[in-house]
C-alpha atoms as a PDB file:
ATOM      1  CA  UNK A   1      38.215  76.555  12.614  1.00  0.00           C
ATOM      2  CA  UNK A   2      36.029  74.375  14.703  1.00  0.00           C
ATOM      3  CA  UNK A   3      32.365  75.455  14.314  1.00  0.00           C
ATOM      4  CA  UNK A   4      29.437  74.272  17.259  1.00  0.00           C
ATOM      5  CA  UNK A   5      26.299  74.419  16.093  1.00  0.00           C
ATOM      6  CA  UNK A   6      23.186  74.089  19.184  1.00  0.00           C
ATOM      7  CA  UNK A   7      20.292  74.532  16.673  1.00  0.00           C
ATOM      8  CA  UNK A   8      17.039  76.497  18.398  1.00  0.00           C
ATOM      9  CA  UNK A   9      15.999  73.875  20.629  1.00  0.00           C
ATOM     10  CA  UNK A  10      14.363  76.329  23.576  1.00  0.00           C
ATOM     11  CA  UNK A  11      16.676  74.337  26.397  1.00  0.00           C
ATOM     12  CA  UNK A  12      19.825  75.238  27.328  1.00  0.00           C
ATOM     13  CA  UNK A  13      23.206  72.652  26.083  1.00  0.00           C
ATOM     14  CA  UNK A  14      25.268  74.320  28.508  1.00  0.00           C
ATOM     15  CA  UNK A  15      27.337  71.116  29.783  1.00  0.00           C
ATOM     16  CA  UNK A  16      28.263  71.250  25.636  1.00  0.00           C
ATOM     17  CA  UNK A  17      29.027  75.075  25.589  1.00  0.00           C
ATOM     18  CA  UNK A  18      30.872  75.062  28.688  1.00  0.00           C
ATOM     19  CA  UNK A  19      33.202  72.029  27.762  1.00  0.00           C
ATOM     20  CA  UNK A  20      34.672  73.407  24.634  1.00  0.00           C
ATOM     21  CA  UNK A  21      35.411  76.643  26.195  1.00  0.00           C
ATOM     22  CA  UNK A  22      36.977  74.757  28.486  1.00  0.00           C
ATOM     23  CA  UNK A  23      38.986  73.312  26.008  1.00  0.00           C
ATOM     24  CA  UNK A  24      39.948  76.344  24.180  1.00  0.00           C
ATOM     25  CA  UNK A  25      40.794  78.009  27.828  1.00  0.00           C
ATOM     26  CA  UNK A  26      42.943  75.580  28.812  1.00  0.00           C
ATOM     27  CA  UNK A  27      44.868  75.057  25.430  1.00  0.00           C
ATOM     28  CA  UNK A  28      43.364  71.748  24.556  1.00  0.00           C
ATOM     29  CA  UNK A  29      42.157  73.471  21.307  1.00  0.00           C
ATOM     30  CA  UNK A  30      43.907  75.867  19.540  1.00  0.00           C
ATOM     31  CA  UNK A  31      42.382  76.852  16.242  1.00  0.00           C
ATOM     32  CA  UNK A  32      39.616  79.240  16.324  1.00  0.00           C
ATOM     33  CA  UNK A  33      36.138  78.184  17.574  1.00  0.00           C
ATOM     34  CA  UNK A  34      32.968  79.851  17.042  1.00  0.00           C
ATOM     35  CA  UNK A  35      29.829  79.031  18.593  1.00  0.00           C
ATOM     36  CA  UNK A  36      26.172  79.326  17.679  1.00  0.00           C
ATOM     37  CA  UNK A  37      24.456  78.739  20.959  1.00  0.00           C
ATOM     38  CA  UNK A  38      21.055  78.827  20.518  1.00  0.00           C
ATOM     39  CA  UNK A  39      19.052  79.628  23.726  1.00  0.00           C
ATOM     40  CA  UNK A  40      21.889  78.347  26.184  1.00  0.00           C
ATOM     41  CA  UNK A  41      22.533  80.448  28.901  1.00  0.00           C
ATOM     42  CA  UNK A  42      26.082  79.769  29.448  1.00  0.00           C
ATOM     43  CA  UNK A  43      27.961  82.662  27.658  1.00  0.00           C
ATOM     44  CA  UNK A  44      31.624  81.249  26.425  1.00  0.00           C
ATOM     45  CA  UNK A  45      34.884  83.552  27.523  1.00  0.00           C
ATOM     46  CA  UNK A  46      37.314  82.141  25.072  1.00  0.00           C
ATOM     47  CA  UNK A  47      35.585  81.360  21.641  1.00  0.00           C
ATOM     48  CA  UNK A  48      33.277  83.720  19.453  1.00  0.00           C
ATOM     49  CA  UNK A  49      29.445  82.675  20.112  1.00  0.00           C
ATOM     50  CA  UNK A  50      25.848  84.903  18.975  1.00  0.00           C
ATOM     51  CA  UNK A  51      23.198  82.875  20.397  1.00  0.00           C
ATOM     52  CA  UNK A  52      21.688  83.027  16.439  1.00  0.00           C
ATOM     53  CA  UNK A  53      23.734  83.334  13.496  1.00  0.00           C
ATOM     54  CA  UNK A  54      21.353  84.010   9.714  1.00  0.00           C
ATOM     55  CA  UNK A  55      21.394  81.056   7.571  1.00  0.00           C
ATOM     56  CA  UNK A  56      23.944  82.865   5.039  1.00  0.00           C
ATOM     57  CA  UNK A  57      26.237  82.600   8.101  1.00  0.00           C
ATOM     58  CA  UNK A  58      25.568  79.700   9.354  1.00  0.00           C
ATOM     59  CA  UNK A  59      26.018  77.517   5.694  1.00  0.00           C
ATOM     60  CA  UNK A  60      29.477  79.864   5.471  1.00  0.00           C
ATOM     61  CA  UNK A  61      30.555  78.650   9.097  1.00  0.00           C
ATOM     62  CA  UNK A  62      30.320  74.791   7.943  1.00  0.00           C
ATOM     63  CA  UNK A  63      31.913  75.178   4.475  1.00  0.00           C
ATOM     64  CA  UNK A  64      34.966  76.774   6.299  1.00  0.00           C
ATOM     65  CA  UNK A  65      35.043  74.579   9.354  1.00  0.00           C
ATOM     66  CA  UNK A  66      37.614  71.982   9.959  1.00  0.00           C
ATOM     67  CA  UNK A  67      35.295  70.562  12.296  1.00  0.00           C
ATOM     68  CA  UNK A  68      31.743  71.401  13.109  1.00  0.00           C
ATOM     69  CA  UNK A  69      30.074  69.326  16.328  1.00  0.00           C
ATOM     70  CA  UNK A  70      26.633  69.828  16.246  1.00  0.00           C
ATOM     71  CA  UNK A  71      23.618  68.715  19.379  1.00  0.00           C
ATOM     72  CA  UNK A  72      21.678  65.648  17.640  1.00  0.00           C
ATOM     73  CA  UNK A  73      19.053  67.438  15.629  1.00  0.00           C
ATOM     74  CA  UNK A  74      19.050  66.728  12.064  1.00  0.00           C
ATOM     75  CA  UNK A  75      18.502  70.319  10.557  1.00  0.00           C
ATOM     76  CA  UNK A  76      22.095  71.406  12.189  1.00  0.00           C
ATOM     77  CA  UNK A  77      24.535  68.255  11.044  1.00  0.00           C
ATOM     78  CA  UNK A  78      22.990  67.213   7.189  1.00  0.00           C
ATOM     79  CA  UNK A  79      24.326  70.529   5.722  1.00  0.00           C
ATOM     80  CA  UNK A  80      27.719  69.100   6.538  1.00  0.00           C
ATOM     81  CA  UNK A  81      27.006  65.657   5.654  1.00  0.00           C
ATOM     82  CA  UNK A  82      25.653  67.115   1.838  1.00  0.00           C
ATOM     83  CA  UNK A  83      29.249  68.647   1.631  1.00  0.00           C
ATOM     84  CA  UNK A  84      30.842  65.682   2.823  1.00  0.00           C
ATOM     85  CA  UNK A  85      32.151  66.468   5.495  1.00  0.00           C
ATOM     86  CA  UNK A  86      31.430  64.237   9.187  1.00  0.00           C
ATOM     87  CA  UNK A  87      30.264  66.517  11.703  1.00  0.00           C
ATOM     88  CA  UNK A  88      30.578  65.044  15.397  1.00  0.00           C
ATOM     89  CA  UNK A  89      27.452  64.692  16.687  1.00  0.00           C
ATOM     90  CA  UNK A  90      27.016  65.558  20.827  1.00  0.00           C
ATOM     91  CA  UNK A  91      23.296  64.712  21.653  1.00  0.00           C
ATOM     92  CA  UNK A  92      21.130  66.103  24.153  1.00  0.00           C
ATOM     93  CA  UNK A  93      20.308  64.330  27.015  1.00  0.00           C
ATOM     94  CA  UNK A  94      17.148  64.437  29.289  1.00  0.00           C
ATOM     95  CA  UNK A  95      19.078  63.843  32.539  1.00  0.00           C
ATOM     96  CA  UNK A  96      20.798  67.580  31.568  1.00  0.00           C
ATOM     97  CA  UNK A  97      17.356  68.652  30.952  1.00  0.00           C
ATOM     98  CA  UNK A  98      18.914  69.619  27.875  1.00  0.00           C
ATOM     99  CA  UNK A  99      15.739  68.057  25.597  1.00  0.00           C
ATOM    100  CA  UNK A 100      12.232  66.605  26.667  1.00  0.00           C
ATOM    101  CA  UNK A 101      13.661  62.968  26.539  1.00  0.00           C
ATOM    102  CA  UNK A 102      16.495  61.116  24.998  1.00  0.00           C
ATOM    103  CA  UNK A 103      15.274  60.948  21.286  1.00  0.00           C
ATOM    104  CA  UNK A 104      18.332  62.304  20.194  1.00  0.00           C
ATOM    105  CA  UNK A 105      20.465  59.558  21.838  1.00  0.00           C
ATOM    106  CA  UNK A 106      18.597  57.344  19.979  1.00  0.00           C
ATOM    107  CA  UNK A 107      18.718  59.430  16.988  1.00  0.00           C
ATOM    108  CA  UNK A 108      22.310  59.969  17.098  1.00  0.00           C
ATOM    109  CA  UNK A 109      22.994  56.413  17.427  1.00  0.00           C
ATOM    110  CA  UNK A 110      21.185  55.291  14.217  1.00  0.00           C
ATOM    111  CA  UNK A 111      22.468  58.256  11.838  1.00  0.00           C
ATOM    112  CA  UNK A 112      25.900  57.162  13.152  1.00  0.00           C
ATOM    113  CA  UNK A 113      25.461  53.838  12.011  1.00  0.00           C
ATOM    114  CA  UNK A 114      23.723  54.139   8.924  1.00  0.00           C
ATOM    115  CA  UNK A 115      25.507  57.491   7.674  1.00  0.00           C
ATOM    116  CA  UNK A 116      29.203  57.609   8.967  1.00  0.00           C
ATOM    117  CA  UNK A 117      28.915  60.250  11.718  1.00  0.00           C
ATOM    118  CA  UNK A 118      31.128  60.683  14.703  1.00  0.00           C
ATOM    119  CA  UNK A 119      28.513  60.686  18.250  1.00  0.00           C
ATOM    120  CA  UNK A 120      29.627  61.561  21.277  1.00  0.00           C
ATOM    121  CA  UNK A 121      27.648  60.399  24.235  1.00  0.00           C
ATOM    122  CA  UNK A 122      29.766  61.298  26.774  1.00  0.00           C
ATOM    123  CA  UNK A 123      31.118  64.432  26.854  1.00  0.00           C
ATOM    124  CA  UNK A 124      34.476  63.317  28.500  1.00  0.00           C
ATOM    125  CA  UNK A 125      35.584  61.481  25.525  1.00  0.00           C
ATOM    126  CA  UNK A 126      35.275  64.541  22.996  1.00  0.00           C
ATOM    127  CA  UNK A 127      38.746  65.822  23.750  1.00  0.00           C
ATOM    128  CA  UNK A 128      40.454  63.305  22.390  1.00  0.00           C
ATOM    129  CA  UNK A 129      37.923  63.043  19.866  1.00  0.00           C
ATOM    130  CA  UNK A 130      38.909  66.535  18.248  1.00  0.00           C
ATOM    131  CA  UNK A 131      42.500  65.689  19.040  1.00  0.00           C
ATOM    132  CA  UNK A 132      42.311  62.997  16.870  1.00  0.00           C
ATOM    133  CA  UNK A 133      39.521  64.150  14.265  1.00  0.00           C
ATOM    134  CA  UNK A 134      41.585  63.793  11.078  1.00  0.00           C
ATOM    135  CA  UNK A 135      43.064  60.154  11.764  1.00  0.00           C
ATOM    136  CA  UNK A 136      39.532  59.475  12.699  1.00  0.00           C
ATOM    137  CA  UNK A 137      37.693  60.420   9.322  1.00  0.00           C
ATOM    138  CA  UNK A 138      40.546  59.311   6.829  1.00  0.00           C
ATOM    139  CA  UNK A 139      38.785  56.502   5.218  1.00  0.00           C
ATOM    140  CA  UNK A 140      35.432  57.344   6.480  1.00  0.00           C
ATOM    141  CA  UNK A 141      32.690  57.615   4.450  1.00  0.00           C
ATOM    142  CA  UNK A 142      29.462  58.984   4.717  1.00  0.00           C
ATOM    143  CA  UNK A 143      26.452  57.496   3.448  1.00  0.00           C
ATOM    144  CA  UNK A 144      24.576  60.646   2.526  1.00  0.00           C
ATOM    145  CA  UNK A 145      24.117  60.649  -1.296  1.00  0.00           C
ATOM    146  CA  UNK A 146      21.065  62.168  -3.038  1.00  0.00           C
ATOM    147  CA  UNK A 147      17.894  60.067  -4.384  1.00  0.00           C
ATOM    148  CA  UNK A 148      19.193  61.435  -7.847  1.00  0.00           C
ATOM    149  CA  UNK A 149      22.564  59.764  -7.553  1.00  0.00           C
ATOM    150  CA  UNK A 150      21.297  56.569  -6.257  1.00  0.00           C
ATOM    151  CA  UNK A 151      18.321  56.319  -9.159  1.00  0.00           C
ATOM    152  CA  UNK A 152      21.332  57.388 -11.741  1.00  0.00           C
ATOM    153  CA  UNK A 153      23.386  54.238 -10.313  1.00  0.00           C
ATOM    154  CA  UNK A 154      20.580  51.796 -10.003  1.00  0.00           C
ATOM    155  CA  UNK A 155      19.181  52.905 -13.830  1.00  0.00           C
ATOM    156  CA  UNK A 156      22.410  52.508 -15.271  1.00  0.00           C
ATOM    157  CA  UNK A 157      22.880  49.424 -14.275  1.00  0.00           C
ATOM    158  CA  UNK A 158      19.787  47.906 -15.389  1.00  0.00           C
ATOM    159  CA  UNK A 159      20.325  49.715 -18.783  1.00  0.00           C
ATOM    160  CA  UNK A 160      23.777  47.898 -18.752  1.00  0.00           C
ATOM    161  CA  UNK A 161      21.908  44.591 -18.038  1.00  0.00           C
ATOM    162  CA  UNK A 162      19.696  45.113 -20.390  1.00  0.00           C
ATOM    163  CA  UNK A 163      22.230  45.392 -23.661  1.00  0.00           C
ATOM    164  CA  UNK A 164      24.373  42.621 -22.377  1.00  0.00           C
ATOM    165  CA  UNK A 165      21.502  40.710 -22.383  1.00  0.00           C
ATOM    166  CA  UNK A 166      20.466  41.798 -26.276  1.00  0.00           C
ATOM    167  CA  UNK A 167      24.487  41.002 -27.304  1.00  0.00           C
ATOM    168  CA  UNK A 168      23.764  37.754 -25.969  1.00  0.00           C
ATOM    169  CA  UNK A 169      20.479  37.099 -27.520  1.00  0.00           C
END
C-alpha cells in the first residue's frame, strides 16, 4: 500500500493529489493507495482519500505502508522516519500557491541531506521514483535516532575510555 499524507495545511496540494491518481488511473501504480488530503479540493477517482483521517488511523496507515509520500511538513514524515522507514518527501511550492512561500523547499532539502529522505521537487520525476522505491532505499539509512540512543553511545564510550585508561595506569 502506498499511503499520501497532505497534513492540514489550509491550501490546497492538488498538482500532488491529482498526479498519483493519475498514476493509479493509468496503471503506473498498482498496489492500493490511500490518500489523506487535507483541505485539497481535488477529490481522487481511483485511490481511497477522507480529507482527515484520526491519528489512530493515520499512525496505522504508515506502519502498513510500503511507501508513504508526504508534502514537506515535519509533523506528517517523522512518524515514518521513527519506524525507519524513508518516506518521499513532495514539498509545497509557492508558485502552486500550495504554501505561503517556499520554506518547505528549503526544508525538504536539508532533512534530505541530513536524515536520508527521498524529496521530490518536481513532480515529473516521482513516477519513476515509486517505480524504483525499493532499489532506491536498500542501503539507505536514515539518520533519525533518539537523544537517548545517541547519549547511550556517546556514555559508553567514554566509560570504555575511561577503564582502558585505569588498565593502563
Amino acid at each position: 500500500m502506498i499511503f499520501v499524507t497532505l497534513g492540514t495545511h489550509e491550501q490546497p496540494f492538488n498538482r500532488l493529489i491529482e498526479y498519483i491518481d493519475n498514476l493509479k488511473r493509468d496503471g503506473l501504480i498498482t498496489e492500493e493507495v490511500v490518500i489523506q488530503t487535507g483541505y485539497s479540493t481535488y477529490e481522487p477517482k481511483h485511490c481511497t482519500w477522507r480529507g482527515l483521517y484520526s491519528y489512530q488511523q493515520m499512525i496505522k496507515f504508515v506502519d502498513e505502508a510500503r511507501i508513504i509520500i508526504s508534502h514537506g511538513g515535519p509533523s506528517s514524515f517523522i512518524g515514518a522516519l521513527q519506524i525507519g522507514k524513508t518516506p518521499i518527501i513532495v514539498p509545497r511550492r509557492h508558485e502552486f500557491n500550495e504554501h505561503v512561500n517556499n520554506h518547505q523547499v528549503t526544508f525538504s532539502k536539508m532533512m534530505g541531506e541530513r536524515m536520508g529522505i527521498i524529496v521530490v521537487e518536481e513532480i515529473d520525476k516521482l513516477a519513476d521514483i515509486i517505480k524504483n522505491y525499493s532499489s532506491i532505499v536498500t542501503g539507505m539509512e536514515h539518520g533519525l535516532k533518539s537523544n537517548n540512543a545517541r547519549f547511550n553511545e556517546e556514555f559508553s564510550k567514554i566509560v570504555d575510555e575511561m577503564f582502558e585508561r585505569k588498565k593502563r595506569g
